[in-house]
Coordinates of C-alpha atoms in Angstrom, one line a residue:
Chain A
X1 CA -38.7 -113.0 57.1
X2 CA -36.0 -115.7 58.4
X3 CA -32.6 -114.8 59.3
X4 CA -29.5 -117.4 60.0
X5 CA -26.6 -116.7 61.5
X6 CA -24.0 -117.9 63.3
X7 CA -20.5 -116.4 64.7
X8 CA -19.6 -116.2 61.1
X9 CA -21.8 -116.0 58.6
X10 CA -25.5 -114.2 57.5
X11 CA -28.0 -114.9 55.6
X12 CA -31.6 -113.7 55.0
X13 CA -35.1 -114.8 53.1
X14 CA -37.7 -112.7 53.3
X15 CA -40.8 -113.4 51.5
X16 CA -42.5 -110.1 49.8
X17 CA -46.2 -111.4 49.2
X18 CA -47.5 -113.1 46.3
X19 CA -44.9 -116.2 46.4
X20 CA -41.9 -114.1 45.7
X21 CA -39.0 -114.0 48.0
X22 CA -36.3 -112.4 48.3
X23 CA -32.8 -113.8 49.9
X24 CA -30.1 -111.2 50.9
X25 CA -26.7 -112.5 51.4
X26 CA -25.5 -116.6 52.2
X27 CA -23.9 -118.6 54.8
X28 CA -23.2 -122.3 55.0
X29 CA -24.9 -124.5 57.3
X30 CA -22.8 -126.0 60.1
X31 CA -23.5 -129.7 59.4
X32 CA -25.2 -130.1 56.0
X33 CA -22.8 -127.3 54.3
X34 CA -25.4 -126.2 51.9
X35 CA -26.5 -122.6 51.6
X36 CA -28.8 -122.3 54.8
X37 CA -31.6 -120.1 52.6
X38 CA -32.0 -122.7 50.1
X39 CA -32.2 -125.3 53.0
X40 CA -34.7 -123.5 54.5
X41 CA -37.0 -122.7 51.3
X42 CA -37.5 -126.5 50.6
X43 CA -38.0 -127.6 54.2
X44 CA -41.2 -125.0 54.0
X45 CA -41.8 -126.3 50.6
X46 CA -41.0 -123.3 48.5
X47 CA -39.4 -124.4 45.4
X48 CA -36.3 -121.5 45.3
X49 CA -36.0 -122.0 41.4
X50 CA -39.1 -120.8 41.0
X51 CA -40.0 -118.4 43.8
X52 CA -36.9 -116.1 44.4
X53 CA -37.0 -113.4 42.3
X54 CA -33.9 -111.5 43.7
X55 CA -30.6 -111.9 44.9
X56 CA -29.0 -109.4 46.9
X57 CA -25.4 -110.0 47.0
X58 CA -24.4 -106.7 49.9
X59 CA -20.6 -107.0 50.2
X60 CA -18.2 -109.5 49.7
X61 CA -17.4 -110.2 52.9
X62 CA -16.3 -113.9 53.8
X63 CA -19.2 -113.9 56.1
X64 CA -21.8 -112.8 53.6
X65 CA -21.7 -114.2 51.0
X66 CA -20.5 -118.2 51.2
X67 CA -22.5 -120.2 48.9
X68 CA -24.5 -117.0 47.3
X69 CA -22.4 -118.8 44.0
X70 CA -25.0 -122.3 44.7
X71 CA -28.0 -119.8 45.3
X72 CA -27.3 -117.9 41.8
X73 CA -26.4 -121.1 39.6
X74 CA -30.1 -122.6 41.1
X75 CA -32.2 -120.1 41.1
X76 CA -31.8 -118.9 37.4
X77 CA -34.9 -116.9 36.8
X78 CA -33.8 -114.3 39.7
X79 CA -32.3 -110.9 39.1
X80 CA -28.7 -110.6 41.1
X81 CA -28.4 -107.4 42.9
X82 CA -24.6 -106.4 43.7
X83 CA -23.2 -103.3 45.1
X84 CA -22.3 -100.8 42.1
X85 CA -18.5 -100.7 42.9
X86 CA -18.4 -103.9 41.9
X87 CA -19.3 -102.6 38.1
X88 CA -15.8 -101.3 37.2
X89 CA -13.4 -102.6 34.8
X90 CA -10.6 -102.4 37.6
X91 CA -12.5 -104.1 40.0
X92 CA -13.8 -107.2 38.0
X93 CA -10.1 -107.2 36.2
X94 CA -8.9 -108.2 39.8
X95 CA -11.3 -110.0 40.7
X96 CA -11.0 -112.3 37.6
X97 CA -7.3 -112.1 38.0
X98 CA -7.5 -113.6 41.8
X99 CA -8.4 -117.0 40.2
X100 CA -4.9 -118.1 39.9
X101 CA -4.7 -117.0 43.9
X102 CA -7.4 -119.3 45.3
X103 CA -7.3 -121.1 47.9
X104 CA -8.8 -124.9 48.3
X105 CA -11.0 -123.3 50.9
X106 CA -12.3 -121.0 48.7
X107 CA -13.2 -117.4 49.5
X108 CA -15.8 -114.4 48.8
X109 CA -13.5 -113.1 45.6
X110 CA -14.4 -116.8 44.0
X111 CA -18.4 -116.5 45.1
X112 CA -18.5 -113.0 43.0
X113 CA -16.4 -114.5 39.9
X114 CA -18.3 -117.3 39.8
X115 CA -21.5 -115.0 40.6
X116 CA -20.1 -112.6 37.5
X117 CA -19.6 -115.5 34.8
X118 CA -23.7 -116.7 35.7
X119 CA -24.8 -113.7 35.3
X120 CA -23.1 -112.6 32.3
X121 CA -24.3 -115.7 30.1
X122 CA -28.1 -114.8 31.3
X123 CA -30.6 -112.0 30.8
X124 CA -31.1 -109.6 32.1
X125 CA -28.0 -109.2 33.5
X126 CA -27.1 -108.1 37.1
X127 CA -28.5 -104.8 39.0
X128 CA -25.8 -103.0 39.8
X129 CA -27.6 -101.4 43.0
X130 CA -27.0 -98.1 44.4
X131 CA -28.7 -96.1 47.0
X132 CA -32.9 -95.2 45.7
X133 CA -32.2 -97.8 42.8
X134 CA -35.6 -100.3 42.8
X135 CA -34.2 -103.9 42.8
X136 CA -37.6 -105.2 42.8
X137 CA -40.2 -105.4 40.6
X138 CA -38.0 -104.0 37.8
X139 CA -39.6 -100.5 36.8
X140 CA -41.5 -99.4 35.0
X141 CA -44.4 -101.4 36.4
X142 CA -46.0 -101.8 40.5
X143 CA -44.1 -99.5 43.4
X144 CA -40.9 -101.8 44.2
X145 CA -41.4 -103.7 47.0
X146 CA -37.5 -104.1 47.5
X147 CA -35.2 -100.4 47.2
X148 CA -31.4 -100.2 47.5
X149 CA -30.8 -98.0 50.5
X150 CA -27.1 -97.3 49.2
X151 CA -24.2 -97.2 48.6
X152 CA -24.2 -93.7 47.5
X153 CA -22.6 -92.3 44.4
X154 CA -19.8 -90.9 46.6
X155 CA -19.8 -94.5 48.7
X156 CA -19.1 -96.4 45.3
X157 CA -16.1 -93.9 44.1
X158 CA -14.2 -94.2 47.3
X159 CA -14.6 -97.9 47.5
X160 CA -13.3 -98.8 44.1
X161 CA -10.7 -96.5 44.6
X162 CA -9.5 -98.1 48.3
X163 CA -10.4 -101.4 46.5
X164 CA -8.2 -100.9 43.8
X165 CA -5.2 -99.4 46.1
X166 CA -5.5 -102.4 48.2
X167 CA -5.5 -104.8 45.2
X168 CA -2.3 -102.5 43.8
X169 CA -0.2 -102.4 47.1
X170 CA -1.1 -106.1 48.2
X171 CA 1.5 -108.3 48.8
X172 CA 2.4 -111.3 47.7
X173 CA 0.4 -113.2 49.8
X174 CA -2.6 -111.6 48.4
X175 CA -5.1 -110.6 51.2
X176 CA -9.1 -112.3 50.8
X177 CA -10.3 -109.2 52.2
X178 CA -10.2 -105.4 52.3
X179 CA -9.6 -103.6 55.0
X180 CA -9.6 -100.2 53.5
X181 CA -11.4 -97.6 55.2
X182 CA -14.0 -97.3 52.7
X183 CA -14.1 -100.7 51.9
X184 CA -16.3 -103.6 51.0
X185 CA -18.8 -102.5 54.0
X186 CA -18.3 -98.6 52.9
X187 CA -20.3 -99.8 49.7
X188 CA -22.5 -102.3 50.7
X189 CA -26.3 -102.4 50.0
X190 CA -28.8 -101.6 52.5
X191 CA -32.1 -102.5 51.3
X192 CA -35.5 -101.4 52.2
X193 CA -38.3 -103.9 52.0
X194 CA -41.9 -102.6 51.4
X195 CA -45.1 -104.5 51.3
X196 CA -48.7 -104.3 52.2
X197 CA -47.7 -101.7 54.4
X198 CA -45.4 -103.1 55.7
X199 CA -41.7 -101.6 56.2
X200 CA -38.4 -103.7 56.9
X201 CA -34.9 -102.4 56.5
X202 CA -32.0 -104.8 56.4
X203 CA -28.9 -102.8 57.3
X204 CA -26.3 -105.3 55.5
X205 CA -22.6 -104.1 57.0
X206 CA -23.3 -100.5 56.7
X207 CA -21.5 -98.0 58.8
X208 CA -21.4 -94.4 59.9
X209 CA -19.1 -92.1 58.3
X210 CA -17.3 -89.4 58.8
X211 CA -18.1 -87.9 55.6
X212 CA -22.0 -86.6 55.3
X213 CA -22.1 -88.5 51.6
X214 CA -21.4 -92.0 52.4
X215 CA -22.7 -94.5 55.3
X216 CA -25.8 -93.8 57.3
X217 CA -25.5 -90.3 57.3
X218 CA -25.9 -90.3 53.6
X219 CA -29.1 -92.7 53.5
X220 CA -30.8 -90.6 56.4
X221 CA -30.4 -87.2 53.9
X222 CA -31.0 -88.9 50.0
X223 CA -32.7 -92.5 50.3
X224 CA -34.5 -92.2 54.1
X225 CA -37.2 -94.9 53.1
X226 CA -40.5 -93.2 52.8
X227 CA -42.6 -95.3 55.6
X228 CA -40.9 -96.2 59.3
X229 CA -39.6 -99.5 59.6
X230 CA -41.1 -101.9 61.9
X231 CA -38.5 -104.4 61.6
X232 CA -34.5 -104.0 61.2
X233 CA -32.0 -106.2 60.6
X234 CA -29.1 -104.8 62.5
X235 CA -26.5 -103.2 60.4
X236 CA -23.1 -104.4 61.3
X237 CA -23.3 -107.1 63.6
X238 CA -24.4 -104.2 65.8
X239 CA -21.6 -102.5 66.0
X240 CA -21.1 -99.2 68.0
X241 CA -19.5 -98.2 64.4
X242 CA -23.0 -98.5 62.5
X243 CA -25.2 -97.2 64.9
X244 CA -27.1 -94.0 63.7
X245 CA -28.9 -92.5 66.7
X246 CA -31.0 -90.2 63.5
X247 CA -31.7 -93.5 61.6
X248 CA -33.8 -95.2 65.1
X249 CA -35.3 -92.2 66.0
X250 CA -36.7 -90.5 62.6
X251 CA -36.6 -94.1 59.9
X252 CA -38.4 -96.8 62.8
X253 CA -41.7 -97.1 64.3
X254 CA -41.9 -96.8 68.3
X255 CA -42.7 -100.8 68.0
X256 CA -39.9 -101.6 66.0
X257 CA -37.9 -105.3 66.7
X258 CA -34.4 -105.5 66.2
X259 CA -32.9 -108.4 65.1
X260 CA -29.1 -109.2 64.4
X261 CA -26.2 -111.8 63.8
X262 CA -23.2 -111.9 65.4
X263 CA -19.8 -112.2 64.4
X264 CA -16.9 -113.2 66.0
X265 CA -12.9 -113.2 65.5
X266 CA -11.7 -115.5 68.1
X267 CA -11.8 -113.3 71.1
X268 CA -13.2 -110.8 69.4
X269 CA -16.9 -110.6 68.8
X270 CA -19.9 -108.7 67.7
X271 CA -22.6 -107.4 69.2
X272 CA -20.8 -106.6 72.9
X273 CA -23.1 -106.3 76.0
X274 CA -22.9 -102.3 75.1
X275 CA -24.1 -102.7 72.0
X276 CA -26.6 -105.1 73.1
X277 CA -27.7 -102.4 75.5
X278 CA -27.5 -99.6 73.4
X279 CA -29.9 -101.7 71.0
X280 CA -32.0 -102.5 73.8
X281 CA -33.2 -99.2 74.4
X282 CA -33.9 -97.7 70.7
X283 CA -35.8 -100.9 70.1
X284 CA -38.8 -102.5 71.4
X285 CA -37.5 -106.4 70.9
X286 CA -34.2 -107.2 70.4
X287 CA -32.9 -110.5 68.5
X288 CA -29.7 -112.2 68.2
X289 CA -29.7 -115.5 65.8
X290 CA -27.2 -117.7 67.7
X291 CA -24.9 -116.1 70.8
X292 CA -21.4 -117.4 69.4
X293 CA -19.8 -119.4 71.9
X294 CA -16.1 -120.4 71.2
X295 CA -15.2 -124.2 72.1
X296 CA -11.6 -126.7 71.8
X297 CA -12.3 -128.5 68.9
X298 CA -12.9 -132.5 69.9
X299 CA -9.8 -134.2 67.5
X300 CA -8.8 -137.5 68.0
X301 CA -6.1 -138.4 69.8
X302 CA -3.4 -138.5 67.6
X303 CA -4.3 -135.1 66.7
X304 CA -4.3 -133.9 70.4
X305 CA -1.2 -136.2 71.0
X306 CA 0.8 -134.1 68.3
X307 CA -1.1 -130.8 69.5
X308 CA 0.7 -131.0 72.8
X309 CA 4.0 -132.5 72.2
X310 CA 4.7 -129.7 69.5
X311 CA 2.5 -126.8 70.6
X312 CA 2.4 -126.9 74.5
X313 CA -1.4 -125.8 75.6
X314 CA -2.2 -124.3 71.8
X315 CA -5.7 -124.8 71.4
X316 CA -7.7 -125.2 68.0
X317 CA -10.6 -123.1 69.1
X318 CA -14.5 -123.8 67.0
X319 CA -17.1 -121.5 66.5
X320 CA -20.0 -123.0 68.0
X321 CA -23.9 -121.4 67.5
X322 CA -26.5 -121.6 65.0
X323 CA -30.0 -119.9 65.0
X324 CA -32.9 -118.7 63.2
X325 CA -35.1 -115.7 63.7
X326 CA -38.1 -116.2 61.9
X327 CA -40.5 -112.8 62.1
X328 CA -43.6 -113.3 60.6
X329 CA -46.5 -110.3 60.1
X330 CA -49.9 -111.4 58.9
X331 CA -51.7 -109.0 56.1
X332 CA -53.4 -106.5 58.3
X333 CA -51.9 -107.7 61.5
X334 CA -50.0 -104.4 63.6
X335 CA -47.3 -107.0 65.5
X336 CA -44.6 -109.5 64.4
X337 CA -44.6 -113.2 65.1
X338 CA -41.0 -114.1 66.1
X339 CA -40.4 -118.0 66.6
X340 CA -36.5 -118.9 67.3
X341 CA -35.3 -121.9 66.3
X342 CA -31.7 -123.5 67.5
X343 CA -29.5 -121.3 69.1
X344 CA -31.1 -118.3 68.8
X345 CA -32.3 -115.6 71.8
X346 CA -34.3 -112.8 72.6
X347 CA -31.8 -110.4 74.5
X348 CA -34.0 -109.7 77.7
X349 CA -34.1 -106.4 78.8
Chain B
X1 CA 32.3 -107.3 29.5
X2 CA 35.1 -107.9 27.6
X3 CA 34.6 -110.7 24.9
X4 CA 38.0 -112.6 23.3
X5 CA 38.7 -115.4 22.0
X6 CA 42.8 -114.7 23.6
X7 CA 43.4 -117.7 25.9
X8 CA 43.2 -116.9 29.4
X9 CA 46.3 -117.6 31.8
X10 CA 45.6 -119.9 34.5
X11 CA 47.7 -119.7 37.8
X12 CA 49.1 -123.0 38.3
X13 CA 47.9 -124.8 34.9
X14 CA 51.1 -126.6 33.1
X15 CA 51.9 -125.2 29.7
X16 CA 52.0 -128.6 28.6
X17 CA 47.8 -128.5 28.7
X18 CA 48.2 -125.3 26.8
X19 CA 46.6 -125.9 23.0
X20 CA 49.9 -126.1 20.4
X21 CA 48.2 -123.4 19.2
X22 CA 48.1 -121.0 21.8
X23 CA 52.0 -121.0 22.4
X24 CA 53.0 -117.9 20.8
X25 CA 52.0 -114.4 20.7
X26 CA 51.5 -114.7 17.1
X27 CA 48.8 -117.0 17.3
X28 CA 44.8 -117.0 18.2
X29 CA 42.9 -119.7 20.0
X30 CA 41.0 -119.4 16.6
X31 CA 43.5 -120.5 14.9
X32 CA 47.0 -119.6 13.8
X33 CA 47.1 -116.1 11.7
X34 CA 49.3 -117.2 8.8
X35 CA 46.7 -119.7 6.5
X36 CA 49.8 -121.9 5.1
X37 CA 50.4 -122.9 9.0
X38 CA 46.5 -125.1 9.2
X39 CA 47.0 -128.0 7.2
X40 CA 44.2 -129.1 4.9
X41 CA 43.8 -125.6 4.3
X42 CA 41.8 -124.9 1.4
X43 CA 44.6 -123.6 -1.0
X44 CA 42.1 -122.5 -3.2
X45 CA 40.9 -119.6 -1.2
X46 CA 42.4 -116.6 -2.8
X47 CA 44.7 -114.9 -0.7
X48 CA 42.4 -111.4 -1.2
X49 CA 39.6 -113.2 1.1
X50 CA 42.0 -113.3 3.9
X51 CA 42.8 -109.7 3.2
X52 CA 39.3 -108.7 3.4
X53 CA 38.4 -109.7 6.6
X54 CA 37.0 -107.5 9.0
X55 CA 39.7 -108.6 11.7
X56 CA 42.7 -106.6 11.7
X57 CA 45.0 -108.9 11.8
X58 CA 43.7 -110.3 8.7
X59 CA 42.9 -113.7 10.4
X60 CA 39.8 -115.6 9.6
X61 CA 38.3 -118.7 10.9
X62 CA 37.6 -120.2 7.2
X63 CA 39.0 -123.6 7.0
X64 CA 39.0 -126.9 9.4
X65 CA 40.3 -126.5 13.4
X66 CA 40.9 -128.7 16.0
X67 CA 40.1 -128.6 19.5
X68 CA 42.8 -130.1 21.2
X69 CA 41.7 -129.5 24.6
X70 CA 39.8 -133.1 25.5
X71 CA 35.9 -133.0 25.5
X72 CA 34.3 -133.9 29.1
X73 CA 32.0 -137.0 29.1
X74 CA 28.4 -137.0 29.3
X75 CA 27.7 -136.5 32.9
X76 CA 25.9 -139.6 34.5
X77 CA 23.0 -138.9 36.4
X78 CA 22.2 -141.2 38.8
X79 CA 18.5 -141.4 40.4
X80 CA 18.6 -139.6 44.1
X81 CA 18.4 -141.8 46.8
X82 CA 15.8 -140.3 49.0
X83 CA 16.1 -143.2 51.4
X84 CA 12.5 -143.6 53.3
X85 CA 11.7 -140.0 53.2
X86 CA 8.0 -138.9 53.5
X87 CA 5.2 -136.9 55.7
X88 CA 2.3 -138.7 56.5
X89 CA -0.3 -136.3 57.7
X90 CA -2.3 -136.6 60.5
X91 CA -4.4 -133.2 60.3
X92 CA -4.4 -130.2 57.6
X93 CA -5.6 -126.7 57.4
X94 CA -6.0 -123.9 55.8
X95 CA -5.5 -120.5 57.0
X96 CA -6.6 -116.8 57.2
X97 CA -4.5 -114.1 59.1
X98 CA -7.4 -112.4 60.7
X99 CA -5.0 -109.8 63.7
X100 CA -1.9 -109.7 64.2
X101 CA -0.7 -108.4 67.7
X102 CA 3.1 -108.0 68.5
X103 CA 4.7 -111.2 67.8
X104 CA 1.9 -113.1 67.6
X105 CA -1.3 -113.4 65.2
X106 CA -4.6 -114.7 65.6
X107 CA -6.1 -117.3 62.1
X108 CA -9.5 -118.5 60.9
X109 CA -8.9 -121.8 59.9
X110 CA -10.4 -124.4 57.5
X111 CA -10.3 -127.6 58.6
X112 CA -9.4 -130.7 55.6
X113 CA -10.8 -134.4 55.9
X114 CA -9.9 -136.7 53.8
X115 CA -7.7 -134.0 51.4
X116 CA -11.0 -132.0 51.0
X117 CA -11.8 -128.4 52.7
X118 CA -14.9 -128.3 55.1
X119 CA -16.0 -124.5 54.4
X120 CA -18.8 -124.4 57.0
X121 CA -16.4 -125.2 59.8
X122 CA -15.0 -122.3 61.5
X123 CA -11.9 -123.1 64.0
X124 CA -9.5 -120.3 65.1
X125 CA -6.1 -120.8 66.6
X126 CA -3.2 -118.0 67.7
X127 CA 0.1 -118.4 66.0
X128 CA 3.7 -117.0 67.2
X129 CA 5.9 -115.3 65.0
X130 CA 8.5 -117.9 66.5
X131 CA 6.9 -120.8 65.1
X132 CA 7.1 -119.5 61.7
X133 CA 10.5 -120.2 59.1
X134 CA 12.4 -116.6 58.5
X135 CA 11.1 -116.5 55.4
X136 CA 7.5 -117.2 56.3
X137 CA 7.5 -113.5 58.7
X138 CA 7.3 -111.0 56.4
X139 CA 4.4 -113.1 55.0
X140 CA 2.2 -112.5 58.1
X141 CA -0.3 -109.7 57.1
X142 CA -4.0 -109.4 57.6
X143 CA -5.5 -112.0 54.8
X144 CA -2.5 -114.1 54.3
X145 CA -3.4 -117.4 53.3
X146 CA -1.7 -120.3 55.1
X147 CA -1.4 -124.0 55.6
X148 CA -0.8 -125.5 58.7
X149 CA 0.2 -129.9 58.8
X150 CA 0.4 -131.8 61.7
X151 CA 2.1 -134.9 60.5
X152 CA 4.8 -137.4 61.2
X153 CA 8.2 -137.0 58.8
X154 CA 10.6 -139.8 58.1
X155 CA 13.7 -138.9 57.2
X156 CA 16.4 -140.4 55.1
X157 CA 17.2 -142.9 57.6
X158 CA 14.1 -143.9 58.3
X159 CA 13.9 -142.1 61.7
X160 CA 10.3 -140.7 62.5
X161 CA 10.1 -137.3 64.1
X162 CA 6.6 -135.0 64.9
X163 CA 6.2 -132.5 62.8
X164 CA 4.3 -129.1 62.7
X165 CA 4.4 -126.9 59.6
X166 CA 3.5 -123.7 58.9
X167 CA 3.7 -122.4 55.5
X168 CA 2.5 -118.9 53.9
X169 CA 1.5 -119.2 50.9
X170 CA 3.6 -118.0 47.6
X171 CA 2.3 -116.3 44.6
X172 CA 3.8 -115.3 41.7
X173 CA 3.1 -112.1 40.2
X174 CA 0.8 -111.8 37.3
X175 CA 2.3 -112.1 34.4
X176 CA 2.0 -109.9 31.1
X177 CA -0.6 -112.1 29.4
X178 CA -2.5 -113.0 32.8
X179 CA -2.9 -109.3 33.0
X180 CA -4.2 -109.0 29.5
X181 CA -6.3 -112.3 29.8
X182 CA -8.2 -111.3 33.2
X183 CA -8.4 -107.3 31.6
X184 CA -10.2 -109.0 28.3
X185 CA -12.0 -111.1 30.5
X186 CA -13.2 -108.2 32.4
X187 CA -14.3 -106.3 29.5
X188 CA -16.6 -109.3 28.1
X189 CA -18.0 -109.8 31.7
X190 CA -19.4 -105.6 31.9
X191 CA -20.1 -105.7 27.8
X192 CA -22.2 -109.0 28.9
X193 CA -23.9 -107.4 32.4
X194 CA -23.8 -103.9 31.4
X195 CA -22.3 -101.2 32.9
X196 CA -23.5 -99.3 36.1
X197 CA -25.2 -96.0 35.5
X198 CA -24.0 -93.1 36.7
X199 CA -26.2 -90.1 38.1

């Protein structure tokens, strides 16, 4: 299992046995701009076309799913996994109606369309995942290796619903995201990953809730996954917001290793030292793909010239960090490998 | 509103611009009421016609007329003369409100090079309220889309100033038939993927 991830951006490829892999959300390399899970699958040699057999798409978040479009259009034989409130007539009208409000830069809205349109023209379709749904193998057939842990039922209602009241009450400079309260990360899918005994939740943006049905509280009582994890990908960035004391005490094994990506608004940033040591003591190793460090962008001089004659000291700030965790478990083995690659740390105790 | 054809009084205009036919109180701008007055009349027209028109007065606008009042010209348009006008841009970007905090707010911004966007680079810069038009204010709302030009501006006279612009982005809203077209759309896209089940 490999996970990338900068300040801004996920993504994960996590191979299930018998050549099939599995990639979970998209982010763009720094310097080549390609998705970094396709990168990755031919510099080990894996042809993606033919290997990846699923696509989880988790939210549409910016910093999920850049690039997942490029994943989708290559790798036709996979089955496309999004969160079931996408599947509503409201919700793809507006998303198909945002066309006319792109930007040059693009934005997650444009990833799904595009995502949609693919999808629609091949068979079988797109899994419209929800919490317990098997994602992979299809059923009938072997035990699913890969099982949405939500959203649940009640997860899906109240995020089309803030989706489409955002959408309605937006202004006219139409906001790329959502920030409704049960938003994009309200419905996104949590997966559990299941083979050869082996157990791996990835906890996408999922966060607690104050409502028993939706969040973490609602996948600890319908979809707990039936065997303790022994590796997590860290819901949330880490977030004090999506930590579920039940969920590392009663879903993980006492070995478990965390690992997680950070995110970062400017000053703002994800995982904080709390969180880091809040992680630190529900899991035996703890993770982080790149620590995000914030640096003045180098322009020429011209640039910095104009800067400071018309801005004073403003400073274009760049988002600097890029790792890999790669975990691998040999069949039969009881540990995890963990090899780090670029920017990425183990968070010492 | 009221609509009449009565010719309207103008303070200080000389009677002597005033159409013959709008002298007396007996007469329309349409024309004068008695038929016999409009030469070239058509003196064929049986005098019952006039009778059964649906004006009161029993005037009618059959037959020729003349405009007295002079026509205006065609307008000549002549080509603006925007001197040696122009930006020449030295950096571009777009923009994402991602906080706002009093009068200021905080933007994830895409950098361009060479007129194309450079998705995988991430650059953040903080904004005042002040640097922004009026107009551009009440635009300034979590996931407003922006574009931000540094550039050099020549004016009509050639002079060469700095320049820094910040402009929100405008959309119109849907219309009727993008509505339709993205709800048809919509329904071809589920019909094609299938619908979600529900427990």
């Amino acid at each position: 299992l490999s996970i990338f991830g900068r300040g801004y951006g996920e993504a994960i490829c996590a191979h299930v046995g018998d050549g099939e892999w599995v990639l979970v959300d998209s982010c763009l390399h720094p310097t080549s701009q390609a998705p970094a899970s396709l990168e990755y699958l031919t510099s080990v040699g894996v042809s993606a076309a033919q290997a990846v057999k699923l696509i989880v798409v988790t939210h549409w978040d910016d910093d999920h799913i850049r690039g997942i479009a490029k994943i989708v259009e290559e790798c036709e034989p996979a089955r496309v996994a999004c969160s079931a409130a996408l599947g509503r007539e409201d919700v793809v009208q507006f998303v198909v109606s945002q066309e006319a409000a792109t930007g040059a830069a693009g934005s997650g809205l444009d990833e799904l369309r595009t995502i949609l349109r693919l999808c629609s023209r091949r068979k079988p379709g797109i899994i419209w995942a929800k919490a317990n749904l098997p994602l992979h193998p299809s059923p009938p057939g072997e035990s699913p290796k890969v099982v949405a842990l939500s959203p649940s039922e009640d997860a899906t209602e109240r995020s089309v619903t803030a989706l489409i009241e955002a959408a309605t009450h937006s202004k006219r400079a139409f906001p790329r995201r959502y920030n409704a309260p049960e938003g994009p990360n309200g419905a996104s899918v949590a997966t559990s990953l299941r083979s050869y005994g082996v157990s791996i939740v990835l906890g996408a943006d999922l966060e607690l809730s104050n409502n028993p049905e939706t969040g973490w509280e609602a996948v600890l009582s319908y979809s707990r996954p039936p065997s303790l994890a022994s590796l997590v990908k860290v819901p949330h960035h880490g977030s004090k917001g999506a930590h579920h004391d039940g969920f590392w005490t009663d879903c993980v094994n006492d070995q478990v290793i965390a690992i997680l990506t950070p995110w970062s608004r400017g000053a703002r940033h994800l995982p904080t030292d709390t969180d880091l040591t809040r992680l630190r003591a529900v899991a035996n190793d703890v993770y982080l793909t790149a620590m995000p460090a914030l640096a003045r962008v180098e322009v020429n001089h011209e640039v910095q010239r104009l800067l400071r004659r018309l801005h004073g000291d403003k400073a274009v700030s760049e988002l600097r960090g890029w790792g890999q965790v790669r975990a691998r478990r040999r069949n039969g083995a009881d540990s995890w490998e963990v090899e780090l690659e670029g920017d990425a740390v183990k968070v010492e105790k | 509103m009221t609509t009449t054809t009565r010719p309207i009084e103008i303070q200080g205009a000389s009677a002597l611009r005033v159409a013959p036919w709008q002298h007396t109180k007996e007469q329309w701008s349409f024309g004068p009421i008695e038929a016999q007055l409009i030469d070239g009349l058509d003196r064929s027209v049986p005098e019952d016609i006039l009778s059964r028109s649906s004006n009161d007065e029993a005037s009618s606008t059959i037959g020729p007329q003349e405009i007295s009042a002079p026509l205006p010209g065609p307008e000549e348009l002549r080509p603006r003369d925007f001197g040696k006008r122009g930006l020449t841009t030295i950096s571009h970007w777009e923009g994402v409100v991602e906080s706002v905090e009093g009068r200021t707010f905080h933007a994830r911004l895409t950098p361009f090079k060479n007129g194309r966007p450079l998705p995988a680079k991430i650059e953040y810069a903080d904004f005042d309220f002040e640097e922004l038009t009026e107009s551009d204010r009440e635009f300034v709302q979590e996931g407003a889309v922006f574009y931000w030009t540094l550039g050099r501006e020549r004016n009509v006279a050639g002079t060469v100033a700095n320049v820094s612009l910040l402009r929100f982005r405008r959309l119109p809203a849907l219309s009727d038939y993008q509505e339709r077209e993205a709800r048809s759309e919509a329904q071809e896209l589920l019909q094609a993927l299938g619908v979600p089940e529900s427990d």
